[in-house]
Tab-separated table of C-alpha atoms and ligand atoms in Angstrom:
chain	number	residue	atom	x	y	z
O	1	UNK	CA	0.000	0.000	0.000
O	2	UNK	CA	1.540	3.060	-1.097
O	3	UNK	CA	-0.868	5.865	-0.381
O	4	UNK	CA	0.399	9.681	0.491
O	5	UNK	CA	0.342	10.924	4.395
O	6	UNK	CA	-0.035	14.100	5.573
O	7	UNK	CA	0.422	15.382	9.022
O	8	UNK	CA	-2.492	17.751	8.947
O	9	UNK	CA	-1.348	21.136	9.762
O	10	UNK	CA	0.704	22.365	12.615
O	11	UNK	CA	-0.714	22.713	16.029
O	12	UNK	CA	0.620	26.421	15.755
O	13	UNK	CA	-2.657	27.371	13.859
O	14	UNK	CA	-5.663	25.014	13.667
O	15	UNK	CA	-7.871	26.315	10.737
O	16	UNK	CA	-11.542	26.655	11.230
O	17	UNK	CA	-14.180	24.425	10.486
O	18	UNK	CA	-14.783	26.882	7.741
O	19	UNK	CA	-11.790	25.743	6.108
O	20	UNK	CA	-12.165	22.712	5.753
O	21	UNK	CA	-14.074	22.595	2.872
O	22	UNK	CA	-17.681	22.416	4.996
O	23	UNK	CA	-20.790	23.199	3.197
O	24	UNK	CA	-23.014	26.181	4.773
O	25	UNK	CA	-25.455	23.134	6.212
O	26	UNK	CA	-22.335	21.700	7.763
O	27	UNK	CA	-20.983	24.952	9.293
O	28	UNK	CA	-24.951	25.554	10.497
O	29	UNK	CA	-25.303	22.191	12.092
O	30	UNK	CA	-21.719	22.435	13.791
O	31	UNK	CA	-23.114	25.775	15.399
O	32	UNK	CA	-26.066	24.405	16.425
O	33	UNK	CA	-23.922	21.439	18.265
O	34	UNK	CA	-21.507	24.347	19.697
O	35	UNK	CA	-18.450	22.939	18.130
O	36	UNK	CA	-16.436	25.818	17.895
O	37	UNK	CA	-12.853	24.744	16.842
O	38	UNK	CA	-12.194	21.002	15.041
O	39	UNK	CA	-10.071	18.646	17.648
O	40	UNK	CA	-6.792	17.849	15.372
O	41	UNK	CA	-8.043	14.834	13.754
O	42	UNK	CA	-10.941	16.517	12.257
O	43	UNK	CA	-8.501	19.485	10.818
O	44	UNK	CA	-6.671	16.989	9.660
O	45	UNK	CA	-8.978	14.025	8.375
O	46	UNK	CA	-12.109	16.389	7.227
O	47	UNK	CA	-10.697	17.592	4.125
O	48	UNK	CA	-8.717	14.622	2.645
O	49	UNK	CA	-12.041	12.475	3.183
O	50	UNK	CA	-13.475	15.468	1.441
O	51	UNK	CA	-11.490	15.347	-1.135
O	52	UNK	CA	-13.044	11.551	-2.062
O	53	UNK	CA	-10.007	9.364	-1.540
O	54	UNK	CA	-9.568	6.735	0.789
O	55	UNK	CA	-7.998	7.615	4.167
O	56	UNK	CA	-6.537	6.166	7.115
O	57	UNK	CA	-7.030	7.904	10.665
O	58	UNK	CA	-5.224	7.394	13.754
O	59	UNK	CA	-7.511	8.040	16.422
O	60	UNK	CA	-9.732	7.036	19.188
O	61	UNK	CA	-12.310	7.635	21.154
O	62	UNK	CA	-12.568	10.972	22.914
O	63	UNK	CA	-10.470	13.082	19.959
O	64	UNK	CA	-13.774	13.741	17.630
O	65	UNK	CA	-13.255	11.265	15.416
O	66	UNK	CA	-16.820	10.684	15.099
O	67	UNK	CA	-17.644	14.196	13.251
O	68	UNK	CA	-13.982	13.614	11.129
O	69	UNK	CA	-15.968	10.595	9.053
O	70	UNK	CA	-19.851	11.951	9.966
O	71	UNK	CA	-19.319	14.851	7.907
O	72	UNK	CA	-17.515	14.015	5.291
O	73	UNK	CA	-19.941	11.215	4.990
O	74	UNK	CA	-23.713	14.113	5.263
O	75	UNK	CA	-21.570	16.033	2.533
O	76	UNK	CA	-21.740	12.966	0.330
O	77	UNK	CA	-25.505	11.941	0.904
O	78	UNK	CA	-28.340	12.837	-1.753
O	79	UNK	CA	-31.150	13.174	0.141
O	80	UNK	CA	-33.578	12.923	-2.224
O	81	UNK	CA	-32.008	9.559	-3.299
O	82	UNK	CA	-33.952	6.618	-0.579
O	83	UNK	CA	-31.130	4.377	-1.163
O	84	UNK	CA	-28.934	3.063	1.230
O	85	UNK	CA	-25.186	5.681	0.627
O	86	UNK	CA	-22.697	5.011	3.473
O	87	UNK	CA	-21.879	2.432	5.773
O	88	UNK	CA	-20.621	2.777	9.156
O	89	UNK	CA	-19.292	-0.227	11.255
O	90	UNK	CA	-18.047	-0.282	14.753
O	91	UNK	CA	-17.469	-3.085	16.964
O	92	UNK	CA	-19.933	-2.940	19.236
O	93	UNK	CA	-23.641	-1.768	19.353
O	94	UNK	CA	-23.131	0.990	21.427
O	95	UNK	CA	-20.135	2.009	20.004
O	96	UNK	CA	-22.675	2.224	16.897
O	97	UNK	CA	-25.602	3.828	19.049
O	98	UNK	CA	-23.082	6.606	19.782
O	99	UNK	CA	-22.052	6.986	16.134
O	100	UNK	CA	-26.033	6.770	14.780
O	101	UNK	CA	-26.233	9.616	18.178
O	102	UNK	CA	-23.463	12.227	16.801
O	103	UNK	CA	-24.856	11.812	12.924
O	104	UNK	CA	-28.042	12.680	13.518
O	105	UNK	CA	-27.191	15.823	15.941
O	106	UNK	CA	-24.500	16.687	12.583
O	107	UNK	CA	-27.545	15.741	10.308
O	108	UNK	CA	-30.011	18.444	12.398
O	109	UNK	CA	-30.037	20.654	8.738
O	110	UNK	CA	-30.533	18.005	6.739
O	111	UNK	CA	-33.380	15.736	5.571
O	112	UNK	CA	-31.081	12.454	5.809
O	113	UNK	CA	-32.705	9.134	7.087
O	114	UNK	CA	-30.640	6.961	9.526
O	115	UNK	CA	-30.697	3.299	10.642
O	116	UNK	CA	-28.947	1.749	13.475
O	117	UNK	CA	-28.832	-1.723	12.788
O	118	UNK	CA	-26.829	-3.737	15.670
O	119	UNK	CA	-27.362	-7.545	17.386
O	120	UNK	CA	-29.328	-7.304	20.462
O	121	UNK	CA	-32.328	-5.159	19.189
O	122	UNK	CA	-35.357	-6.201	17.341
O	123	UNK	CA	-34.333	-6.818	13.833
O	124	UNK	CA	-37.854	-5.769	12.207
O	125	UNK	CA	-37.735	-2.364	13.341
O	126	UNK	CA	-34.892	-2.399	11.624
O	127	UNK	CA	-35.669	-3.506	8.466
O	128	UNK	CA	-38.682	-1.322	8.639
O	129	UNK	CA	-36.168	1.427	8.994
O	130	UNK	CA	-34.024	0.515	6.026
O	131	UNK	CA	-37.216	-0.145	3.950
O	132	UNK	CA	-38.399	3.257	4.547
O	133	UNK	CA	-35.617	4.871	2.767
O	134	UNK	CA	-32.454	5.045	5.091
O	135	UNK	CA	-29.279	6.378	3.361
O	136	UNK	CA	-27.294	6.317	5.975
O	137	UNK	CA	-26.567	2.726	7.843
O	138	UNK	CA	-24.464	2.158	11.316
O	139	UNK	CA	-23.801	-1.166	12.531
O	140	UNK	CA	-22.131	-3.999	13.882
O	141	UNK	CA	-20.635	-6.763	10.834
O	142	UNK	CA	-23.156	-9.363	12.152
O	143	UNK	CA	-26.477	-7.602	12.102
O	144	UNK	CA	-25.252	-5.621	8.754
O	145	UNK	CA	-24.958	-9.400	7.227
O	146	UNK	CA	-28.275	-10.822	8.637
O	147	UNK	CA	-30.210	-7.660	7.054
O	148	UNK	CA	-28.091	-8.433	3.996
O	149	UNK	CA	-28.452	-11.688	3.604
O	150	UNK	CA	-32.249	-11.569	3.895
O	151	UNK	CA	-32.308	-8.850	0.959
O	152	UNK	CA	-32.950	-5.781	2.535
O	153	UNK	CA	-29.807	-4.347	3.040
O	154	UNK	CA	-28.730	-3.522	-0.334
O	155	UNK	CA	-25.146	-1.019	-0.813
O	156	UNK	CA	-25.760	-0.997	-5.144
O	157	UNK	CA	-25.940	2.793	-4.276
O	158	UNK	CA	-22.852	2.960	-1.416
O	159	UNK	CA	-20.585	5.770	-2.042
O	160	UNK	CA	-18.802	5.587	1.590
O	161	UNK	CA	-18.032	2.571	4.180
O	162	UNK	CA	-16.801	3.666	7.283
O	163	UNK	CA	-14.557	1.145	9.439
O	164	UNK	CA	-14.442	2.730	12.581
O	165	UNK	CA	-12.404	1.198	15.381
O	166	UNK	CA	-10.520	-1.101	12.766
O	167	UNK	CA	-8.208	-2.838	15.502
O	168	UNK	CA	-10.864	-3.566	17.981
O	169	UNK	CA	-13.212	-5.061	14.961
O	170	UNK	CA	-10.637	-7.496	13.748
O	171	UNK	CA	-9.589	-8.138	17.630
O	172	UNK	CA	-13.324	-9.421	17.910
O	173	UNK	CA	-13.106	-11.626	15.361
O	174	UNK	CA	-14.897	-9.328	12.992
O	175	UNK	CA	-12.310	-9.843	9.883
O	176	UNK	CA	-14.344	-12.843	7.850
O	177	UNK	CA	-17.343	-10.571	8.258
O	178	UNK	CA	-15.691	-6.822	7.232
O	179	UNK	CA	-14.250	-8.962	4.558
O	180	UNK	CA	-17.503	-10.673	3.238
O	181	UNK	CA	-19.502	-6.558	3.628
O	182	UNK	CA	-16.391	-5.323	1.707
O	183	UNK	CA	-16.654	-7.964	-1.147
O	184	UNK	CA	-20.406	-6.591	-1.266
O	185	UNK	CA	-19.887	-3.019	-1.902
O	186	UNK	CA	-19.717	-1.827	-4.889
O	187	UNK	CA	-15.786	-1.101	-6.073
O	188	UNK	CA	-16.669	2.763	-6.720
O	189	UNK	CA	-16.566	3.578	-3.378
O	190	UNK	CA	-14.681	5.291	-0.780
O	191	UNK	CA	-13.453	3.710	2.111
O	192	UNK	CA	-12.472	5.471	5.203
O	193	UNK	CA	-10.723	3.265	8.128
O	194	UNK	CA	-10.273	4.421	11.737
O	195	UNK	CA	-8.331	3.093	14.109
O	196	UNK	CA	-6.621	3.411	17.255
O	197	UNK	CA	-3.726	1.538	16.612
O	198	UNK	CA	-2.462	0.064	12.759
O	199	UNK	CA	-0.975	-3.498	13.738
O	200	UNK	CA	-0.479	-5.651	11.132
O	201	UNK	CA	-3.835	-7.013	10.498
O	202	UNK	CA	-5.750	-3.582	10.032
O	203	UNK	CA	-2.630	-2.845	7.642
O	204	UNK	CA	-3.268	-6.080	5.459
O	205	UNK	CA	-7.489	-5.102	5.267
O	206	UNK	CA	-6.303	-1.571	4.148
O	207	UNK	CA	-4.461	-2.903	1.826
O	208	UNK	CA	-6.277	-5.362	0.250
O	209	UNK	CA	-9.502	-3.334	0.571
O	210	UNK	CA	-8.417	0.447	0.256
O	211	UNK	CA	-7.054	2.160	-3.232
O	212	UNK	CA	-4.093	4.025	-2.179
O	213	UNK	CA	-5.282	5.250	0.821
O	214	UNK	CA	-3.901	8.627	2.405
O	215	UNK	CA	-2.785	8.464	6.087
O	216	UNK	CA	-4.012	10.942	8.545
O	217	UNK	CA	-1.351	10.995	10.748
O	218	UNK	CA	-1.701	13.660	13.597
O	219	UNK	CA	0.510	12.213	15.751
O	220	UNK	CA	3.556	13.914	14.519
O	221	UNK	CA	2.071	17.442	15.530
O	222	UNK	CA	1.678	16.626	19.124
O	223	UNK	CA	5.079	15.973	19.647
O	224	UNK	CA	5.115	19.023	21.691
O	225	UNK	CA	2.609	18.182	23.893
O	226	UNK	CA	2.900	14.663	24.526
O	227	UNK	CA	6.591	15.402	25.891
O	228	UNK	CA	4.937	16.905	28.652
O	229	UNK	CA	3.173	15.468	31.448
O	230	UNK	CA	0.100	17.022	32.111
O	231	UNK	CA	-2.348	17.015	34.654
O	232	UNK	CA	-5.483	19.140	36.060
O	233	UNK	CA	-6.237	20.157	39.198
O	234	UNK	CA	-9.687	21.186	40.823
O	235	UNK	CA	-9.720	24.424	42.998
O	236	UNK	CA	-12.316	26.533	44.219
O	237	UNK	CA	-10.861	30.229	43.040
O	238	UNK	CA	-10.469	31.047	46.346
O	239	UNK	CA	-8.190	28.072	46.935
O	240	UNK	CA	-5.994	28.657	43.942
O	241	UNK	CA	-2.980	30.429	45.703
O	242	UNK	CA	-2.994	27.730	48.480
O	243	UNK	CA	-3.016	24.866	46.278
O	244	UNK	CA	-0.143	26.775	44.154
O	245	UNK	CA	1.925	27.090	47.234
O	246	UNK	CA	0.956	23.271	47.794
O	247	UNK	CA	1.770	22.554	44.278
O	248	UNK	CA	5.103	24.510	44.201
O	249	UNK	CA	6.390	22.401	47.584
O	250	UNK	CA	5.404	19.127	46.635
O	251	UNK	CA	7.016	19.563	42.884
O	252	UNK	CA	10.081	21.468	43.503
O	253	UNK	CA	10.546	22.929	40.105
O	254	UNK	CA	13.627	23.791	38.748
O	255	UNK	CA	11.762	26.799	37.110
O	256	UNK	CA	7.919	27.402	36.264
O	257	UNK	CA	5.990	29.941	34.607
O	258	UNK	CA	2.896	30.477	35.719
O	259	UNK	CA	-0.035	31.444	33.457
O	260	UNK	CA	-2.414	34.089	34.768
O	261	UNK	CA	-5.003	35.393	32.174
O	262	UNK	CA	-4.676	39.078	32.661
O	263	UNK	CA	-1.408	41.780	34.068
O	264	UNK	CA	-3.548	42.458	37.000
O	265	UNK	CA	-3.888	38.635	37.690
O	266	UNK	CA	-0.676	38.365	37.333
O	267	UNK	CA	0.475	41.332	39.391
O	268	UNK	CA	-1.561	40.904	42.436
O	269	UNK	CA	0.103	36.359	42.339
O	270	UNK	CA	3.205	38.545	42.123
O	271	UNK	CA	2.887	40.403	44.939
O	272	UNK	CA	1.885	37.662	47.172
O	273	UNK	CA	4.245	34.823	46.261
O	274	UNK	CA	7.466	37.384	46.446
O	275	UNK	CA	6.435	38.484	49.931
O	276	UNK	CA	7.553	34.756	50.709
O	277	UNK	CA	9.884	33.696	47.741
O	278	UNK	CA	13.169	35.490	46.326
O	279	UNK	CA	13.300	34.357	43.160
O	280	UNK	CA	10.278	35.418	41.232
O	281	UNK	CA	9.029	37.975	38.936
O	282	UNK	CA	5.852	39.174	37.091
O	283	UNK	CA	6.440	40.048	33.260
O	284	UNK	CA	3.339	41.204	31.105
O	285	UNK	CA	2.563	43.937	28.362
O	286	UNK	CA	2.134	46.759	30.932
O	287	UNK	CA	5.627	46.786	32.061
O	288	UNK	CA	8.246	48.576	29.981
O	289	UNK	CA	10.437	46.856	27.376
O	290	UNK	CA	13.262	47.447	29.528
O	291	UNK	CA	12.178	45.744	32.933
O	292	UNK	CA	10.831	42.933	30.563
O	293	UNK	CA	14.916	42.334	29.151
O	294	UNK	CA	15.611	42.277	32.823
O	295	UNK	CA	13.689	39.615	34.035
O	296	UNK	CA	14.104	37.473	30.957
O	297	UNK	CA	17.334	37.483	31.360
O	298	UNK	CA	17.274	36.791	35.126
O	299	UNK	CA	14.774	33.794	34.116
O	300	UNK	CA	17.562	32.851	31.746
O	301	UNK	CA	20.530	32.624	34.129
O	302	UNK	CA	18.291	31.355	37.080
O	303	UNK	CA	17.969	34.007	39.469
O	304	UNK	CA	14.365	34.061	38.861
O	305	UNK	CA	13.230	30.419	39.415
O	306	UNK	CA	9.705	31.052	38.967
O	307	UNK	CA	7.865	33.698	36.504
O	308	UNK	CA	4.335	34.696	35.978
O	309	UNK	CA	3.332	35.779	32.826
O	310	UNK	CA	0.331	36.127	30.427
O	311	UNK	CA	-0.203	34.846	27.466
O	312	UNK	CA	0.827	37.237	24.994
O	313	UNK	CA	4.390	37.981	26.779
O	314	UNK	CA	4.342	34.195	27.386
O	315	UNK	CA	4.114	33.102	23.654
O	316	UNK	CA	7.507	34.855	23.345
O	317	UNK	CA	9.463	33.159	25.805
O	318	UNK	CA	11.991	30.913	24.602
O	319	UNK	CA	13.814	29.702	27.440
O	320	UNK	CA	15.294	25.635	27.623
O	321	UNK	CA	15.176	24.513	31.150
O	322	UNK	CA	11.710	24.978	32.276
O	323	UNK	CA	10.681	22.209	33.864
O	324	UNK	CA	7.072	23.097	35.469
O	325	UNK	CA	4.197	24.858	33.578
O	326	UNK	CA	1.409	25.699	35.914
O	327	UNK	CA	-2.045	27.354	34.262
O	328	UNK	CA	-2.965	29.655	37.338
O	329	UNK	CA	-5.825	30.317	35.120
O	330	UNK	CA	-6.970	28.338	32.577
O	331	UNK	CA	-6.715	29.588	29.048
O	332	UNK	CA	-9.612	30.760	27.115
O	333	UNK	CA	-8.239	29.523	24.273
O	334	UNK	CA	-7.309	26.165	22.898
O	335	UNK	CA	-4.263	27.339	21.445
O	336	UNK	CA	-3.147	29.353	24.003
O	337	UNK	CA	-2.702	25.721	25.813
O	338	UNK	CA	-0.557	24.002	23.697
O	339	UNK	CA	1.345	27.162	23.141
O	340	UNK	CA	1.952	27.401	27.173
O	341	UNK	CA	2.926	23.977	27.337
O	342	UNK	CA	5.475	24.585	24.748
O	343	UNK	CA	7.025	26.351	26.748
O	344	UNK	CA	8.301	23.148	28.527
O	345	UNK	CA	9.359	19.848	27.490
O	346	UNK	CA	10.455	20.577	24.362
O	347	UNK	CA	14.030	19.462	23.707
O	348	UNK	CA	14.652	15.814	23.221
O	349	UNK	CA	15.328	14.116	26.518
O	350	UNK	CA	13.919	17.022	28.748
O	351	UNK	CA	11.323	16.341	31.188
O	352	UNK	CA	8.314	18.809	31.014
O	353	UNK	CA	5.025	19.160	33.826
O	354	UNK	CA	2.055	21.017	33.113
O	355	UNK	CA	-0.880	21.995	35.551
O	356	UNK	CA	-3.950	23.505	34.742
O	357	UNK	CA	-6.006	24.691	37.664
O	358	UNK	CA	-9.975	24.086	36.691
O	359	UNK	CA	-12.240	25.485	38.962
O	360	UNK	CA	-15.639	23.912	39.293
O	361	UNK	CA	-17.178	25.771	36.541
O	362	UNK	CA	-14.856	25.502	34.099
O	363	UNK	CA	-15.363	21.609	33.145
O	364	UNK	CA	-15.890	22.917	29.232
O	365	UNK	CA	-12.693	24.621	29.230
O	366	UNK	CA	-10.958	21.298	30.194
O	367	UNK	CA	-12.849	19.072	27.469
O	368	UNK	CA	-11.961	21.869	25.204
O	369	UNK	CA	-8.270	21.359	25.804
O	370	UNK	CA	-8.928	17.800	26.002
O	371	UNK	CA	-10.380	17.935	22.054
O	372	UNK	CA	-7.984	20.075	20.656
O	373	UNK	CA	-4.600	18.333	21.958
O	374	UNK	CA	-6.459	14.866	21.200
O	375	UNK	CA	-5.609	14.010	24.827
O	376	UNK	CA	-7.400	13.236	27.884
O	377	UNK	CA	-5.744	14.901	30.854
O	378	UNK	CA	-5.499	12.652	34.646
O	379	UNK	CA	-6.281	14.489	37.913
O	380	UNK	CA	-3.372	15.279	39.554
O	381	UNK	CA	-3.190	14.003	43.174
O	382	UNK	CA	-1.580	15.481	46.248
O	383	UNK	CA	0.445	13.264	48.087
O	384	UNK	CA	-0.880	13.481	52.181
O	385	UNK	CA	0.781	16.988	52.890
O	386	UNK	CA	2.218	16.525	56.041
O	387	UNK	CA	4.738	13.927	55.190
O	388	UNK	CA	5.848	15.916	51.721
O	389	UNK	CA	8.377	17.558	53.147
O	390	UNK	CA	10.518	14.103	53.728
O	391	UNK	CA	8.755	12.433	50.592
O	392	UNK	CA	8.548	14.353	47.681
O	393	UNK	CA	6.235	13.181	44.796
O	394	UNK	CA	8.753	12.588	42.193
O	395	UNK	CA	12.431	13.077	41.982
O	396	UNK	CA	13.506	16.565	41.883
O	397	UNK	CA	13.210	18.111	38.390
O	398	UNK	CA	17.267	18.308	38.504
O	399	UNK	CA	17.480	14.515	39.160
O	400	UNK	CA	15.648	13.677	36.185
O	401	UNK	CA	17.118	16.260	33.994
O	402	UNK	CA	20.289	15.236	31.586
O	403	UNK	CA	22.557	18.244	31.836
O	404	UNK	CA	21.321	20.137	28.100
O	405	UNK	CA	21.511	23.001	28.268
O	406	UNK	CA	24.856	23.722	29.673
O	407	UNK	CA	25.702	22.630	32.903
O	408	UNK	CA	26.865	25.637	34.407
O	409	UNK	CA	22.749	26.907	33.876
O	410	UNK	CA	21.691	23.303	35.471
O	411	UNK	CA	23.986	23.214	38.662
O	412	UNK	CA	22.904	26.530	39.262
O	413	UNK	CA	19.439	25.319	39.724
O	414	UNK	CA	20.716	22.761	42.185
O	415	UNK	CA	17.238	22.612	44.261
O	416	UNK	CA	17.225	23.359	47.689
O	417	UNK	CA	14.816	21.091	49.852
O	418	UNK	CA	13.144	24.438	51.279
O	419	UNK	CA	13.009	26.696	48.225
O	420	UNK	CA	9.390	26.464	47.666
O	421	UNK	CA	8.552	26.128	51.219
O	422	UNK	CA	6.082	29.170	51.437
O	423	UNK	CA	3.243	27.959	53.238
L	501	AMP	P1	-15.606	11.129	19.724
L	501	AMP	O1	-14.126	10.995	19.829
L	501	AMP	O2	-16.062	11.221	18.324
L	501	AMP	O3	-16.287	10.052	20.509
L	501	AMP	O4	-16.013	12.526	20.400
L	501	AMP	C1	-15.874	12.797	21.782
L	501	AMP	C2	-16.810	13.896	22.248
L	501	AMP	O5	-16.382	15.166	21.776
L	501	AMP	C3	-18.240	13.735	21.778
L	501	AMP	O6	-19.075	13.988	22.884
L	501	AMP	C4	-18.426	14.800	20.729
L	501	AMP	O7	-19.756	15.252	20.709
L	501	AMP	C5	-17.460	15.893	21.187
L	501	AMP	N1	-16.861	16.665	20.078
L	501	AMP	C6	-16.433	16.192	18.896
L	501	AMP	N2	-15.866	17.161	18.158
L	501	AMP	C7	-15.911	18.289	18.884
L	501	AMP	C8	-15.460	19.646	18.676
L	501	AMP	N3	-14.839	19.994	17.571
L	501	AMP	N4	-15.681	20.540	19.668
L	501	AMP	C9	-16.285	20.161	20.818
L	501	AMP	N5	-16.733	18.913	21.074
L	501	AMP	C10	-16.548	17.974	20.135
């Protein structure tokens, strides 16, 4: 299988869903569902499906890859035509349920038909569905056979099969079935394939059953971020600076920035962590060109071991060594994540943290992140506080650190057991 790849953009700048190629209905239906930016697998997947070749995504559940084949697929549907136009399989029936689920809320502009045809559930109501005109099918191998064995699933008229968790299919046992489906279709088709993983057996379907297919591969673009460990923590806002100061002891950076959303945010973090801590400094767009030199280059040679910024000074720091990225504030936008936690963790070899403090109403702003890094970010839990001080939760940053950049920089940092000791 020779096929093209692509790696779908940058995470520097994800394009809108507007340019992806999305018709007004799709654009209309995506507002209606409040999906505001596409996670990276739809920026990257949505237009090459588009496009009418056969693709390969690496993806699972959680990243949107639902809405990367969904839409693609309600682009492709006539819906004046009561014929049966794309297939969708999935391995289980309420994997299937949940596809059939995010369709129809992507379908709400348009007249499409749906049938959700899985084992387990009465097949007549199914067949009643199909008969009256569904052009849109999602299913599990074994019921799709039984309806087409008895005649009344017919795919003459397929334009689009969908295999959607490819691994865990053939891991089931599914392959003889995909296989005996795939024979069935007509060879005008597209194929799309999802899958979480590409072991060798969904490599051998591809490539027996796809025409040069292109690969999706978004994994390249979060480099970045998956060199950093990230966490989130719940606070109440008025437990933020508490849990900081908890956060701070227990992790021992070697140096942090912390993220607060606006100067005066991070002013008034400034004034209270340097009433109890030497080494840090504020640095934001109010403060004049010449303090901002200053502090970067104390951040640089490690008198300053911890700095607060905001995002748009933040962007522009470019500073190996930092081992701890802590979002005082969550970021309003998507971007504005991955760009902090660049900050961090991004030479070979270097260990990188990142926190992000979520306070009770600002779930969304987590699953946000969550969609557009194609991640899903643990709790992070405090070890019992009172024995911290003899147990720290991981090795200091310095221990796990190889000495790049130069070792004068690193020793410098050596970490002192009571540096962040400001409760
Ligand atoms: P999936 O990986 O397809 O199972 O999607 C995971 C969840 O994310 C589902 O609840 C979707 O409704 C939601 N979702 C998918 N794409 C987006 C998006 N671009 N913005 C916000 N939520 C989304």
């Amino acid at each position: 299988m020779s096929g093209g790849s692509t790696s779908g953009g940058s995470t520097e700048s994800v394009p809108s869903f507007r340019e992806l190629g999305l018709s007004a209905a799709s654009l209309k239906a995506l507002a209606h569902v409040k999906y505001e930016t596409p996670s990276l697998i739809q920026a990257a997947f949505i237009p090459q499906a588009l496009s009418g070749r056969d693709c390969i995504g690496q993806a699972r559940t959680g990243t949107g890859k639902t809405a990367s084949f969904c839409l693609p697929i309600l682009e492709k549907i006539d819906s004046d035509h009561s014929a049966v136009q794309a297939l969708v399989l999935t391995p289980t029936r309420e994997l299937s349920a949940q596809v059939a689920a995010e369709c129809e809320k992507l379908a709400y502009t348009r007249p499409v038909k749906l049938a959700c045809c899985v084992g387990g559930k009465l097949i007549n109501r199914q067949i009643e569905e199909i008969r009256r005109g569904a052009q849109i099918v999602i299913g599990t191998p074994g019921r799709v056979i039984d309806l087409q064995t008895r005649g009344v699933l017919v795919l003459n008229d397929l334009k689009i099969i969908v295999l959607d968790e490819a691994d865990r299919m053939l891991d089931i046992g599914f392959r003889p079935d995909i296989e005996k489906i795939l024979r069935r279709c007509p060879t005008e088709r597209q194929t799309l394939l999802l899958s979480a993983t590409l072991p060798g057996p969904v490599e051998r379907l591809a490539q027996r059953y796809m025409q040069n297919p292109l690969r999706v591969d978004v994994s390249q673009n979060q480099v970045a971020v998956e060199t950093v460990d990230q966490y989130y923590i719940t606070v109440d806002r008025d437990r933020k600076l508490t849990t900081l100061a908890r956060l701070l002891y227990e992790e021992r950076p070697r140096q942090a920035i912390v993220f607060c959303r606006t100067k005066r945010g991070a002013d008034s973090l400034h004034n209270r962590l340097s009433r109890r801590l030497p080494h840090v400094a504020a640095i934001h767009g109010d403060l004049a060109q010449n303090v901002r030199d200053r502090v970067m280059k104390q951040f640089r040679d490690g008198t300053v071991r911890l700095l607060i910024a905001t995002d748009v000074v933040g962007r522009g720091i470019d500073v190996t060594g930092v081992s701890h990225i802590i979002n005082y504030d969550v970021p309003e936008d998507c971007d504005d994540y991955v760009h902090r936690i660049g900050r961090t963790g991004r030479l070979s070899g270097e260990a990188g943290f990142a926190f992000t403090f979520i306070t009770p109403e600002e779930g969304d702003q987590l699953t946000n992140i969550e969609i557009r890094i194609n991640k899903l970010l643990p709790q992070y839990q405090f070890t019992d506080f009172e024995p911290v001080r003899s147990r720290p939760a991981r090795p200091p940053a310095s221990a796990v650190i190889p000495p790049s950049p130069p070792s004068s920089v690193v020793t410098s940092f050596a970490v002192e057991e009571d540096d962040w000791a400001i409760l």
